[in-house]
PDB file of C-alpha atoms in Angstrom:
ATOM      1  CA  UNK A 597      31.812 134.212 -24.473  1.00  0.00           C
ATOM      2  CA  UNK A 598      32.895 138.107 -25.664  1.00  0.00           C
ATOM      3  CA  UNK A 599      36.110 137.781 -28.248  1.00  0.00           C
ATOM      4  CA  UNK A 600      39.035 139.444 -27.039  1.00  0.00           C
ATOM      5  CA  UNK A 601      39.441 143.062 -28.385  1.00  0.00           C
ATOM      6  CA  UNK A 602      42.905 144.280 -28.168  1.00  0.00           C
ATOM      7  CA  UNK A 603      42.159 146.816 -24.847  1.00  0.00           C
ATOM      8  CA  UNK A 604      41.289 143.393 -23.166  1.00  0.00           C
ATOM      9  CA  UNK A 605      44.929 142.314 -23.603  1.00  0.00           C
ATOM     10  CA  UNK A 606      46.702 146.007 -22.546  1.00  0.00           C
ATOM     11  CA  UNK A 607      49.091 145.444 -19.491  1.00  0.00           C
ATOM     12  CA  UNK A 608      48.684 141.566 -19.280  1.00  0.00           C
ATOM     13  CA  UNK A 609      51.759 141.683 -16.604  1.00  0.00           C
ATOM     14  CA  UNK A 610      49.855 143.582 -14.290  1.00  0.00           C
ATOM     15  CA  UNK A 611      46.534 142.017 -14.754  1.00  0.00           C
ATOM     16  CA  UNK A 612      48.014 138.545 -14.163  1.00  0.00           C
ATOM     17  CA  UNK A 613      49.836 139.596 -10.804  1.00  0.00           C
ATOM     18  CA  UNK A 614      46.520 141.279  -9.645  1.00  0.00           C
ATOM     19  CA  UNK A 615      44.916 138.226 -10.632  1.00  0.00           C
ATOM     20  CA  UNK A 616      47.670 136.449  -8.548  1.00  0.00           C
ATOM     21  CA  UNK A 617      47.134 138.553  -5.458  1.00  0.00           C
ATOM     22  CA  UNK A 618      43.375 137.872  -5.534  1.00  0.00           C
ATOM     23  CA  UNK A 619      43.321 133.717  -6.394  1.00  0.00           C
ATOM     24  CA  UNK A 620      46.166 133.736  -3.329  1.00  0.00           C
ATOM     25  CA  UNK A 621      43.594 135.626  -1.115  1.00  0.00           C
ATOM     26  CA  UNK A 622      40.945 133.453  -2.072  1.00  0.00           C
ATOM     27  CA  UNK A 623      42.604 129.813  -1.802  1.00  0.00           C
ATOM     28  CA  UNK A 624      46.208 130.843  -0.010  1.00  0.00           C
ATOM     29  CA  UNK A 625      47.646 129.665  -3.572  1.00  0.00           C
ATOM     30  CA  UNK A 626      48.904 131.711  -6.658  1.00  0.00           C
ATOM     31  CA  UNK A 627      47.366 130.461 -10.168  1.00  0.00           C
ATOM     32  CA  UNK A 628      50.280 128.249 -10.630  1.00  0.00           C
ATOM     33  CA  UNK A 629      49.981 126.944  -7.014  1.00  0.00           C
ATOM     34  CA  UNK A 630      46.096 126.080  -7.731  1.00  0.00           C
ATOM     35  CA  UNK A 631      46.893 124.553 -11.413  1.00  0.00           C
ATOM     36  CA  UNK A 632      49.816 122.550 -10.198  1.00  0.00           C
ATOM     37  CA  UNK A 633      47.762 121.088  -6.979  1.00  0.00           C
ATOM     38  CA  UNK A 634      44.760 120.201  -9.175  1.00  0.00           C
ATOM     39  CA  UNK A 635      45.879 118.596 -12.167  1.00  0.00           C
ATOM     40  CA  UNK A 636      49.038 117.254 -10.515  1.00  0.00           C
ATOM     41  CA  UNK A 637      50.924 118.233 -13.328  1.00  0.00           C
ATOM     42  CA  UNK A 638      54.488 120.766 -13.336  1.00  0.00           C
ATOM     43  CA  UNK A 639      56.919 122.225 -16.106  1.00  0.00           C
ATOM     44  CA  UNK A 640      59.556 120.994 -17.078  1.00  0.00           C
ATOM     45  CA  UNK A 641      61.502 122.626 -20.217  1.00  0.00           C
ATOM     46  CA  UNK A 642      58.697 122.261 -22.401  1.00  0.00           C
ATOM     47  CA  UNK A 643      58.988 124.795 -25.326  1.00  0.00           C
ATOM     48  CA  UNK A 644      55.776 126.368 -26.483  1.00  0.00           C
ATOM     49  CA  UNK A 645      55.362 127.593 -30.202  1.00  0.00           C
ATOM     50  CA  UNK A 646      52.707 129.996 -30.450  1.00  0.00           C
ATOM     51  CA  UNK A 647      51.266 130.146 -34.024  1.00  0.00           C
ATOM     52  CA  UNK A 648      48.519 132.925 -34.785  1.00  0.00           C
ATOM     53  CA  UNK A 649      45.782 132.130 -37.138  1.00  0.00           C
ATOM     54  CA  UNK A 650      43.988 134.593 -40.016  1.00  0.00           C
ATOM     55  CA  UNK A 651      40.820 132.691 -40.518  1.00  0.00           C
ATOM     56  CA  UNK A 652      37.469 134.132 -39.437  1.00  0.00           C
ATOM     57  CA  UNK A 653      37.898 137.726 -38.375  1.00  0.00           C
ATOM     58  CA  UNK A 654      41.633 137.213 -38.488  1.00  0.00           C
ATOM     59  CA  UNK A 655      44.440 137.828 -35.818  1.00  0.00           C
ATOM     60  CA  UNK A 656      43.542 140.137 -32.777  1.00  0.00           C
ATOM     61  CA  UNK A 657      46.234 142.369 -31.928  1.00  0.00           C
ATOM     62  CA  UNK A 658      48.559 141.670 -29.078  1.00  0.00           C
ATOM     63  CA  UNK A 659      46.862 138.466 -29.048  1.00  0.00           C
ATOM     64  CA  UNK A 660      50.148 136.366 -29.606  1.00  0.00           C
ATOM     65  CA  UNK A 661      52.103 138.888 -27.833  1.00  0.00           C
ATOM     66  CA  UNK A 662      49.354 138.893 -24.351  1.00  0.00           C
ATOM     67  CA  UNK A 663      50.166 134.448 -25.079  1.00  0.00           C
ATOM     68  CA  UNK A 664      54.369 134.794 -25.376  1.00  0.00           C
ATOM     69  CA  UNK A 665      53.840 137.309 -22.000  1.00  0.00           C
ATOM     70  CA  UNK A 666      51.338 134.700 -20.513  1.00  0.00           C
ATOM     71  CA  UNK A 667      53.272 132.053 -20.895  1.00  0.00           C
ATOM     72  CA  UNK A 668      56.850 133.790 -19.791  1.00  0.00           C
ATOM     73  CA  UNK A 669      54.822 134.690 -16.659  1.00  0.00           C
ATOM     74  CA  UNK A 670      53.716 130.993 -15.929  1.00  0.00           C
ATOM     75  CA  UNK A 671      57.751 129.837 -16.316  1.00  0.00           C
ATOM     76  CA  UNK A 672      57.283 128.343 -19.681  1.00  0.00           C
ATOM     77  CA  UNK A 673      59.563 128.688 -22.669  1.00  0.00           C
ATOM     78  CA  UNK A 674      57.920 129.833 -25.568  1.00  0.00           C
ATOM     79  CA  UNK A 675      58.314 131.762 -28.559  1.00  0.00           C
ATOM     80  CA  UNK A 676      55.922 133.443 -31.814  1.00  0.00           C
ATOM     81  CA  UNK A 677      56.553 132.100 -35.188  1.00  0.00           C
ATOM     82  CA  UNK A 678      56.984 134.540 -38.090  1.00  0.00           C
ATOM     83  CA  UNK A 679      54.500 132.892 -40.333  1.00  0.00           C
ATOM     84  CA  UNK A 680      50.680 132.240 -39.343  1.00  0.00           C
ATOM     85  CA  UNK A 681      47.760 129.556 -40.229  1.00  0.00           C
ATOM     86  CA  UNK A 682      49.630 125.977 -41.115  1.00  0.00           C
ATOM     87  CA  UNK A 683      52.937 127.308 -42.391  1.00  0.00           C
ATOM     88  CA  UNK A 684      53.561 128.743 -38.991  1.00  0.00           C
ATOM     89  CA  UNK A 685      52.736 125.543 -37.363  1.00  0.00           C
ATOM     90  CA  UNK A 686      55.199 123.824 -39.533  1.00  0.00           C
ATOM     91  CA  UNK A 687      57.961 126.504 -38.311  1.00  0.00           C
ATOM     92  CA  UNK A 688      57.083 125.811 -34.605  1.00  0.00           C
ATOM     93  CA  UNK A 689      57.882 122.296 -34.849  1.00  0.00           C
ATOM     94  CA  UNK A 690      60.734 122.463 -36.845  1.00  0.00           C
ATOM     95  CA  UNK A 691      61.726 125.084 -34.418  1.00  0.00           C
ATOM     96  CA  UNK A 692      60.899 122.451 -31.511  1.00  0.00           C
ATOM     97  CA  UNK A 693      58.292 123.123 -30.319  1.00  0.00           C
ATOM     98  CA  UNK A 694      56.662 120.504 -28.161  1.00  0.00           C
ATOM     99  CA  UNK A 695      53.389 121.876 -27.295  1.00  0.00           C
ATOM    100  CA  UNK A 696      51.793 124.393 -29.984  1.00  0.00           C
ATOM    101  CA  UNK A 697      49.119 127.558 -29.023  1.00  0.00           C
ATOM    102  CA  UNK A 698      46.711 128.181 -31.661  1.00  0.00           C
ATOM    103  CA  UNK A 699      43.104 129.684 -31.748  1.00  0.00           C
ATOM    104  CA  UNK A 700      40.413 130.716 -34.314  1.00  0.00           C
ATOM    105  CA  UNK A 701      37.206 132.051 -33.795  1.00  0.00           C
ATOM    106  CA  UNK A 702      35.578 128.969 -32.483  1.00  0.00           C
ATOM    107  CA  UNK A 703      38.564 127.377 -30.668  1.00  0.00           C
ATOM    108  CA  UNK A 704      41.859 128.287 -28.976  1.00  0.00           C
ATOM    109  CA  UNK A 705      43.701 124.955 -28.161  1.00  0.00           C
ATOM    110  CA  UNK A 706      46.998 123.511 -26.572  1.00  0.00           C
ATOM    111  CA  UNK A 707      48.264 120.906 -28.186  1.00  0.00           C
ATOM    112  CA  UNK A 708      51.297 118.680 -26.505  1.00  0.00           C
ATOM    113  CA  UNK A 709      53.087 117.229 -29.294  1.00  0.00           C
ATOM    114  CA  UNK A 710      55.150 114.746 -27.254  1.00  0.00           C
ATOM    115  CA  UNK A 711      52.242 113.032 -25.100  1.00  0.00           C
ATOM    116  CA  UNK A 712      49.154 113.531 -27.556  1.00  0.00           C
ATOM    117  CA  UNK A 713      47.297 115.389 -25.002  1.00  0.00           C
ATOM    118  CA  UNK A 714      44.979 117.984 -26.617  1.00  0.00           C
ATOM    119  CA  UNK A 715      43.147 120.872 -24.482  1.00  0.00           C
ATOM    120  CA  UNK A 716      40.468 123.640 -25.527  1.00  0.00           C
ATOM    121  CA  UNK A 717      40.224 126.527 -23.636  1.00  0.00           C
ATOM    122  CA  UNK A 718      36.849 126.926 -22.903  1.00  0.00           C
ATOM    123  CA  UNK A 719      36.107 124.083 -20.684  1.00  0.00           C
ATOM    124  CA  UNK A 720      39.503 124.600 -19.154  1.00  0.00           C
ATOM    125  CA  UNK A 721      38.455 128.263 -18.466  1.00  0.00           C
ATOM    126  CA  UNK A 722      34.981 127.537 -16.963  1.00  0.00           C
ATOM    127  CA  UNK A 723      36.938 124.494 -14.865  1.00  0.00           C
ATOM    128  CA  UNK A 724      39.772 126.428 -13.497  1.00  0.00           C
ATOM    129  CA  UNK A 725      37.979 128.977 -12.390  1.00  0.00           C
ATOM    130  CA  UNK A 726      35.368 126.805 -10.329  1.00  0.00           C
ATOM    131  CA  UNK A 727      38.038 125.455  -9.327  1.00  0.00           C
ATOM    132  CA  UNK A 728      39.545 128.455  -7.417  1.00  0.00           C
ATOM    133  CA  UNK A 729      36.119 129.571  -6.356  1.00  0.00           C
ATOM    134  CA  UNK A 730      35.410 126.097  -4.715  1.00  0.00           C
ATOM    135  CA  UNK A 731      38.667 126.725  -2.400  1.00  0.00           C
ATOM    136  CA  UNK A 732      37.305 130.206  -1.252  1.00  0.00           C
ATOM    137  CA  UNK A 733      38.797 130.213   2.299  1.00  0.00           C
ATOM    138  CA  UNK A 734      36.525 132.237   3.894  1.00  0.00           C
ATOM    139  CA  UNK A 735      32.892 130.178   2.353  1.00  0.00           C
ATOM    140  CA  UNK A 736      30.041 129.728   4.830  1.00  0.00           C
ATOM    141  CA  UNK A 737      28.510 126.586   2.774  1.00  0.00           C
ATOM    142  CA  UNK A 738      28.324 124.252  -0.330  1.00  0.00           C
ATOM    143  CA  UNK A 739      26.266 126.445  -1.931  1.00  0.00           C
ATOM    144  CA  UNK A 740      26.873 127.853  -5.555  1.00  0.00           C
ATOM    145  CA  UNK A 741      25.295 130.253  -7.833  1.00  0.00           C
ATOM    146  CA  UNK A 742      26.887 129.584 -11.366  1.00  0.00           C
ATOM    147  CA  UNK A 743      25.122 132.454 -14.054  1.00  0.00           C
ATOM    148  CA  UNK A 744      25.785 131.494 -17.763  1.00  0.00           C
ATOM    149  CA  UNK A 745      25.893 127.791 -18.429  1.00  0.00           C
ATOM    150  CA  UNK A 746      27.226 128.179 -22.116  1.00  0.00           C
ATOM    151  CA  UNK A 747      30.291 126.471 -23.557  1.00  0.00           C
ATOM    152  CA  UNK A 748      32.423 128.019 -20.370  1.00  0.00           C
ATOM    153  CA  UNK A 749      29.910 128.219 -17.438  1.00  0.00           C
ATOM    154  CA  UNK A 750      28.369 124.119 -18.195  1.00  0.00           C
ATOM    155  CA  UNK A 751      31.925 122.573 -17.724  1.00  0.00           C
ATOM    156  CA  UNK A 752      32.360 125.184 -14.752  1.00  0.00           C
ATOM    157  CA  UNK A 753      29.080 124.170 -13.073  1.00  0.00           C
ATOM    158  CA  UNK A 754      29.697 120.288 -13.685  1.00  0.00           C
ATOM    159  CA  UNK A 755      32.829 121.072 -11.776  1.00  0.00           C
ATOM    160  CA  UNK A 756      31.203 121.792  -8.760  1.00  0.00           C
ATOM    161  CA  UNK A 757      28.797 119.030  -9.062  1.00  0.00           C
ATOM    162  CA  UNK A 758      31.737 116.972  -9.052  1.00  0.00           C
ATOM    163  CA  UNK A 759      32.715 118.482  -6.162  1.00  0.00           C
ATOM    164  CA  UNK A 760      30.193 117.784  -3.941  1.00  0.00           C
ATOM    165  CA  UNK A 761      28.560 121.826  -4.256  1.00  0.00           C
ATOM    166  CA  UNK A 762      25.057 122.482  -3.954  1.00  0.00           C
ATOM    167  CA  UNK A 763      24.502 125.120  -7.415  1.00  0.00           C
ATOM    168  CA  UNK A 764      22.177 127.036  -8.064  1.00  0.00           C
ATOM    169  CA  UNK A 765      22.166 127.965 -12.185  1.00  0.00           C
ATOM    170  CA  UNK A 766      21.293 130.775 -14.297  1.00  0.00           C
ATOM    171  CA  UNK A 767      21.001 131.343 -17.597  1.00  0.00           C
ATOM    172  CA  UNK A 768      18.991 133.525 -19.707  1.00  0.00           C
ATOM    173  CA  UNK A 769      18.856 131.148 -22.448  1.00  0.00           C
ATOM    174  CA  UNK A 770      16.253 128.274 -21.442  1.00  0.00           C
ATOM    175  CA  UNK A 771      17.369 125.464 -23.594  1.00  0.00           C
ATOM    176  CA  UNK A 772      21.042 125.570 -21.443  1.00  0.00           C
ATOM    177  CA  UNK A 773      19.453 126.088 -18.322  1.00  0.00           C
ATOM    178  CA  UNK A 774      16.971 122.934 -19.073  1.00  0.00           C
ATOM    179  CA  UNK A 775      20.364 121.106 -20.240  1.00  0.00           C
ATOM    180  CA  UNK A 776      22.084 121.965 -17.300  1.00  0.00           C
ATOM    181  CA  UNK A 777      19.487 120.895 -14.926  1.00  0.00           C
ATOM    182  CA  UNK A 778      18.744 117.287 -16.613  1.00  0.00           C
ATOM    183  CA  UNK A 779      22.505 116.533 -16.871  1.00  0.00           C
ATOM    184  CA  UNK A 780      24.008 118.289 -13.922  1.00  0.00           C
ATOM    185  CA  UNK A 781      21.034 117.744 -11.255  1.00  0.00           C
ATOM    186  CA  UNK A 782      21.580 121.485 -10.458  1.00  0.00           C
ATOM    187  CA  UNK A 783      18.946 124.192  -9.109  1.00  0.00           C
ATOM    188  CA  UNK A 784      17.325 126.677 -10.759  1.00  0.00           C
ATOM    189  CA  UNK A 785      17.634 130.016  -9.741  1.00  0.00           C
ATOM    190  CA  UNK A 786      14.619 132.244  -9.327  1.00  0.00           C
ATOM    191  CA  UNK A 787      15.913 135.980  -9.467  1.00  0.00           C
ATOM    192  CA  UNK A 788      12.546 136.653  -8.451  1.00  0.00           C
ATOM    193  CA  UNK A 789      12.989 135.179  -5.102  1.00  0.00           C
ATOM    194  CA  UNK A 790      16.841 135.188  -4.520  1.00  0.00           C
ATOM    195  CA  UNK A 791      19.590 134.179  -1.704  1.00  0.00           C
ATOM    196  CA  UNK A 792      22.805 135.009  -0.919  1.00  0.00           C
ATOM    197  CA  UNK A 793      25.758 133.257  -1.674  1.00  0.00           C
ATOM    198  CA  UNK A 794      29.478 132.838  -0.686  1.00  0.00           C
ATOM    199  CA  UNK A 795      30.387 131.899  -3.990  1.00  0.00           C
ATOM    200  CA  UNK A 796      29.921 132.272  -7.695  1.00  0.00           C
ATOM    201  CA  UNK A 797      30.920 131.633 -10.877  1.00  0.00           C
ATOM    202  CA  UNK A 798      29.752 133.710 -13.728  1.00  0.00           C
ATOM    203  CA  UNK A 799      30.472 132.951 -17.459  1.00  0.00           C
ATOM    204  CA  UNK A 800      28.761 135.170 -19.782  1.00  0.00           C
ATOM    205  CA  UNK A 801      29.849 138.050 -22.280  1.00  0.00           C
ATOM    206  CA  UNK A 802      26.901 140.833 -20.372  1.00  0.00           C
ATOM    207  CA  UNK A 803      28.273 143.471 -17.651  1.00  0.00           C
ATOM    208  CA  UNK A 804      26.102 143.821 -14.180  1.00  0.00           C
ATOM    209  CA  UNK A 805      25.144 140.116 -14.113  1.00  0.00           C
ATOM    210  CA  UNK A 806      25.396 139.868 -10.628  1.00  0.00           C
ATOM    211  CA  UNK A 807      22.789 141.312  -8.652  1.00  0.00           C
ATOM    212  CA  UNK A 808      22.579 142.589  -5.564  1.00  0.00           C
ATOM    213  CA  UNK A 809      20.259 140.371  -3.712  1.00  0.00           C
ATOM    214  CA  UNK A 810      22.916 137.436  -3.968  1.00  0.00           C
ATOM    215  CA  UNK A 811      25.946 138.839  -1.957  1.00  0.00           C
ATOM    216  CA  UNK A 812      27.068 138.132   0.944  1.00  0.00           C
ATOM    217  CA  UNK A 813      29.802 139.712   2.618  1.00  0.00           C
ATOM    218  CA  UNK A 814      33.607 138.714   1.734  1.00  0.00           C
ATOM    219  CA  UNK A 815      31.903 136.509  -0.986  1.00  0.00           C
ATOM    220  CA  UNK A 816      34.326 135.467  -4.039  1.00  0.00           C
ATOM    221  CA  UNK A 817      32.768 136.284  -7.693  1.00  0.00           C
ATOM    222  CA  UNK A 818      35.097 133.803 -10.082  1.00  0.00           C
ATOM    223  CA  UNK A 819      34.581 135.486 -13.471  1.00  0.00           C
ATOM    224  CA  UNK A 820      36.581 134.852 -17.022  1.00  0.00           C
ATOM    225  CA  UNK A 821      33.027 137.204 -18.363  1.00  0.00           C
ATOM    226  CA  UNK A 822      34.481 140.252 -20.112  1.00  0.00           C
ATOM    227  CA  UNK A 823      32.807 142.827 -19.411  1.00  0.00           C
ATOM    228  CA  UNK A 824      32.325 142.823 -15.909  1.00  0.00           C
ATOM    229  CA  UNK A 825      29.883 140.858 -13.722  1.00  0.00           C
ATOM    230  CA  UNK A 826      29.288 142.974 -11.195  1.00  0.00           C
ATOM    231  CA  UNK A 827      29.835 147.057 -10.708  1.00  0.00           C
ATOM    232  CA  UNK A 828      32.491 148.971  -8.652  1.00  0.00           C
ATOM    233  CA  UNK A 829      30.443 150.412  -6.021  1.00  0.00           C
ATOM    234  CA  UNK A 830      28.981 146.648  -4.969  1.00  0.00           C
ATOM    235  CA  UNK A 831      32.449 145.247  -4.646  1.00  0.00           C
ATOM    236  CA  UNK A 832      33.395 148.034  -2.560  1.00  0.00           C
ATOM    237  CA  UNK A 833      30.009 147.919  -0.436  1.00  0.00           C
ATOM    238  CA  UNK A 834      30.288 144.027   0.134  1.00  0.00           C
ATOM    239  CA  UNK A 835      34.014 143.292   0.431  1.00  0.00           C
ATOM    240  CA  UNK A 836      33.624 141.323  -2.737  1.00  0.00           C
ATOM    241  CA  UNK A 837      37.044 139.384  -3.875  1.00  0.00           C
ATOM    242  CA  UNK A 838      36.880 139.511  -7.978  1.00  0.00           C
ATOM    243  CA  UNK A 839      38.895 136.778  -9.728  1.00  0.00           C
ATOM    244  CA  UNK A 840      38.613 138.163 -13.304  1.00  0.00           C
ATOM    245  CA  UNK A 841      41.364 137.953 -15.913  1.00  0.00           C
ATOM    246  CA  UNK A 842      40.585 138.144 -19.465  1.00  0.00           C
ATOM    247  CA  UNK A 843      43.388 135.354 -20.906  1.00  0.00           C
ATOM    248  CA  UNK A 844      46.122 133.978 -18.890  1.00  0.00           C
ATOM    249  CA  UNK A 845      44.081 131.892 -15.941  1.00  0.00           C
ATOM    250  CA  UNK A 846      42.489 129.362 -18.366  1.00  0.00           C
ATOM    251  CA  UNK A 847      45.469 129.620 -20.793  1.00  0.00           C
ATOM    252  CA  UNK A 848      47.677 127.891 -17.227  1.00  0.00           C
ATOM    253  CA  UNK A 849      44.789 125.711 -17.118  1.00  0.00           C
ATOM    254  CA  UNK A 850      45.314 124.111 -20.415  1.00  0.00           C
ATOM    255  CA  UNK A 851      48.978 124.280 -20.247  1.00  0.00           C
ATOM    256  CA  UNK A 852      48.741 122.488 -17.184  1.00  0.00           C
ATOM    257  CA  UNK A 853      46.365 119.747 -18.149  1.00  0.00           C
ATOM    258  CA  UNK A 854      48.220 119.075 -21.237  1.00  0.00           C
ATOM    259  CA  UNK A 855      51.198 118.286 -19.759  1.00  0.00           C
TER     260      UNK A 855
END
C-alpha cells in the first residue's frame, strides 16, 4: 500500500461521515455499528495516547492530527504527546494512556497497555473492509473478486474464505497470487475472460484497477487503495457504492480488536 501524503488526510471529518453514509448503505450499520458487531468488542473510557514517530521518512503532516480527529469521531478519548519516537511514548503513559497509536514506515500499531492486546493496521484494514463488503445488502451471490493480495488484500481475501465466499484473486505480482491460491484455495482471475461481480475488495496503491467487464449493477467496491480503484464516470454508469477512506476505517478496526 501508497503512504499517506498529507492531501490524503485534508477534511478527515467529512470523509469519515461520507464513509459512514456509504458502509450504512451497504450493511444498514455505521463503521462503529459493523466494528462493534464483529469483534464483539465496545469503549469504555479508554484513553488513547497518540505518539508520532521520525524514523524513516519521518512524520507526515496532519498525520497525528487526521488520528486525534479519528479517534474523537469513533467516541474515544485521546490526546497527542508533545514529544515523538520513545520519549513521547514515555509521556503517553505517564499521561495515562492505556492504549498507545504509533506508526513508522513499515508498521502503524495499537497497542492496549492494560490487556496486552497488540494490533497492526494492515491486516486489520484488509479485514474490516471484507468485512463490510461481505454484508453488502443488496449481493446476488458468494462470489468475490479480491485485486491485490499484498500485506492488506491476503488477510482481506482469507476473510472471505473464512466466510464461506467463493473469490476470485488478482494480483499483478505472481508470487502473491501463487501464495494466495495454495493457502487460501481461492480462484484465479483471468482478465482475459472476465465476470461480473456483486462484490469486491481491492487493496493496491494503482488508480483504475477495476475494470469494466466486472460490474454489475448496485455492486459494492470495498477499497482502503489510495488512489482510486475505479473512475467517476463507471460509478456513476453502474450505481457503484464506493467504501473508500484513506485512515480512519481500519484505524476503528484495530481499536476495536484491541480492546
Amino acid at each position: 500500500m501508497a503512504l499517506l501524503t498529507p492531501e490524503d488526510l485534508e477534511n478527515i471529518n467529512r470523509q469519515l461521515q461520507e464513509a459512514d453514509s456509504a458502509v450504512r448503505r451497504v450493511t444498514g450499520l455505521d463503521i462503529k455499528g459493523v466494528c462493534k458487531d464483529f469483534y464483539g468488542t465496545t469503549p469504555c473510557c479508554e484513553k488513547i495516547g497518540i505518539v508520532p514517530v521520525t524514523s524513516g521518512n519521518g512524520i507526515i503532516g496532519n498525520f497525528s492530527a487526521s488520528l486525534h480527529a479519528i479517534t474523537e469521531y469513533f467516541g474515544f478519548d485521546s490526546f497527542v504527546t508533545d514529544m515523538p519516537d520513545v520519549s513521547g511514548y514515555y509521556e503517553a503513559v505517564r499521561n495515562g494512556a492505556q492504549i498507545i497509536l504509533m506508526a513508522d514506515d513499515n508498521t502503524f500499531l495499537a497497542h492496549n497497555l492494560k490487556n496486552g492486546k497488540i494490533a497492526n493496521n494492515q491486516p486489520c484494514t484488509g479485514i474490516i473492509y471484507a468485512e463490510i463488503a461481505s454484508r453488502h445488502l443488496k449481493a446476488d451471490s458468494k462470489d468475490v473478486l479480491a485485486v491485490g493480495l499484498g500485506k492488506v488484500g491476503f488477510p482481506g481475501a482469507a476473510h472471505f474464505v473464512h466466510k464461506g465466499f467463493r473469490v476470485y484473486g488478482y494480483d499483478a505480482d505472481r508470487d502473491l497470487l501463487e501464495k494466495s491460491v495454495s493457502s487460501l484455495g481461492i480462484i484465479p482471475f483471468d482478465p482475459d475472460n472476465p465476470k461480473k461481480f456483486s462484490i469486491i475488495f481491492e487493496a493496491t496503491p494503482c488508480e483504475d484497477t477495476i475494470p469494466e467487464a466486472v460490474l454489475s449493477e448496485n455492486c459494492v467496491i470495498s477499497t482502503p487503495g489510495i488512489p482510486c480503484a475505479i473512475s467517476r464516470e463507471l460509478q456513476k454508469k453502474y450505481g457503484i457504492e464506493l467504501v473508500m477512506e484513506p485512515l480512519g476505517i481500519g484505524t476503528a478496526s484495530m481499536l476495536y480488536s484491541v480492546l
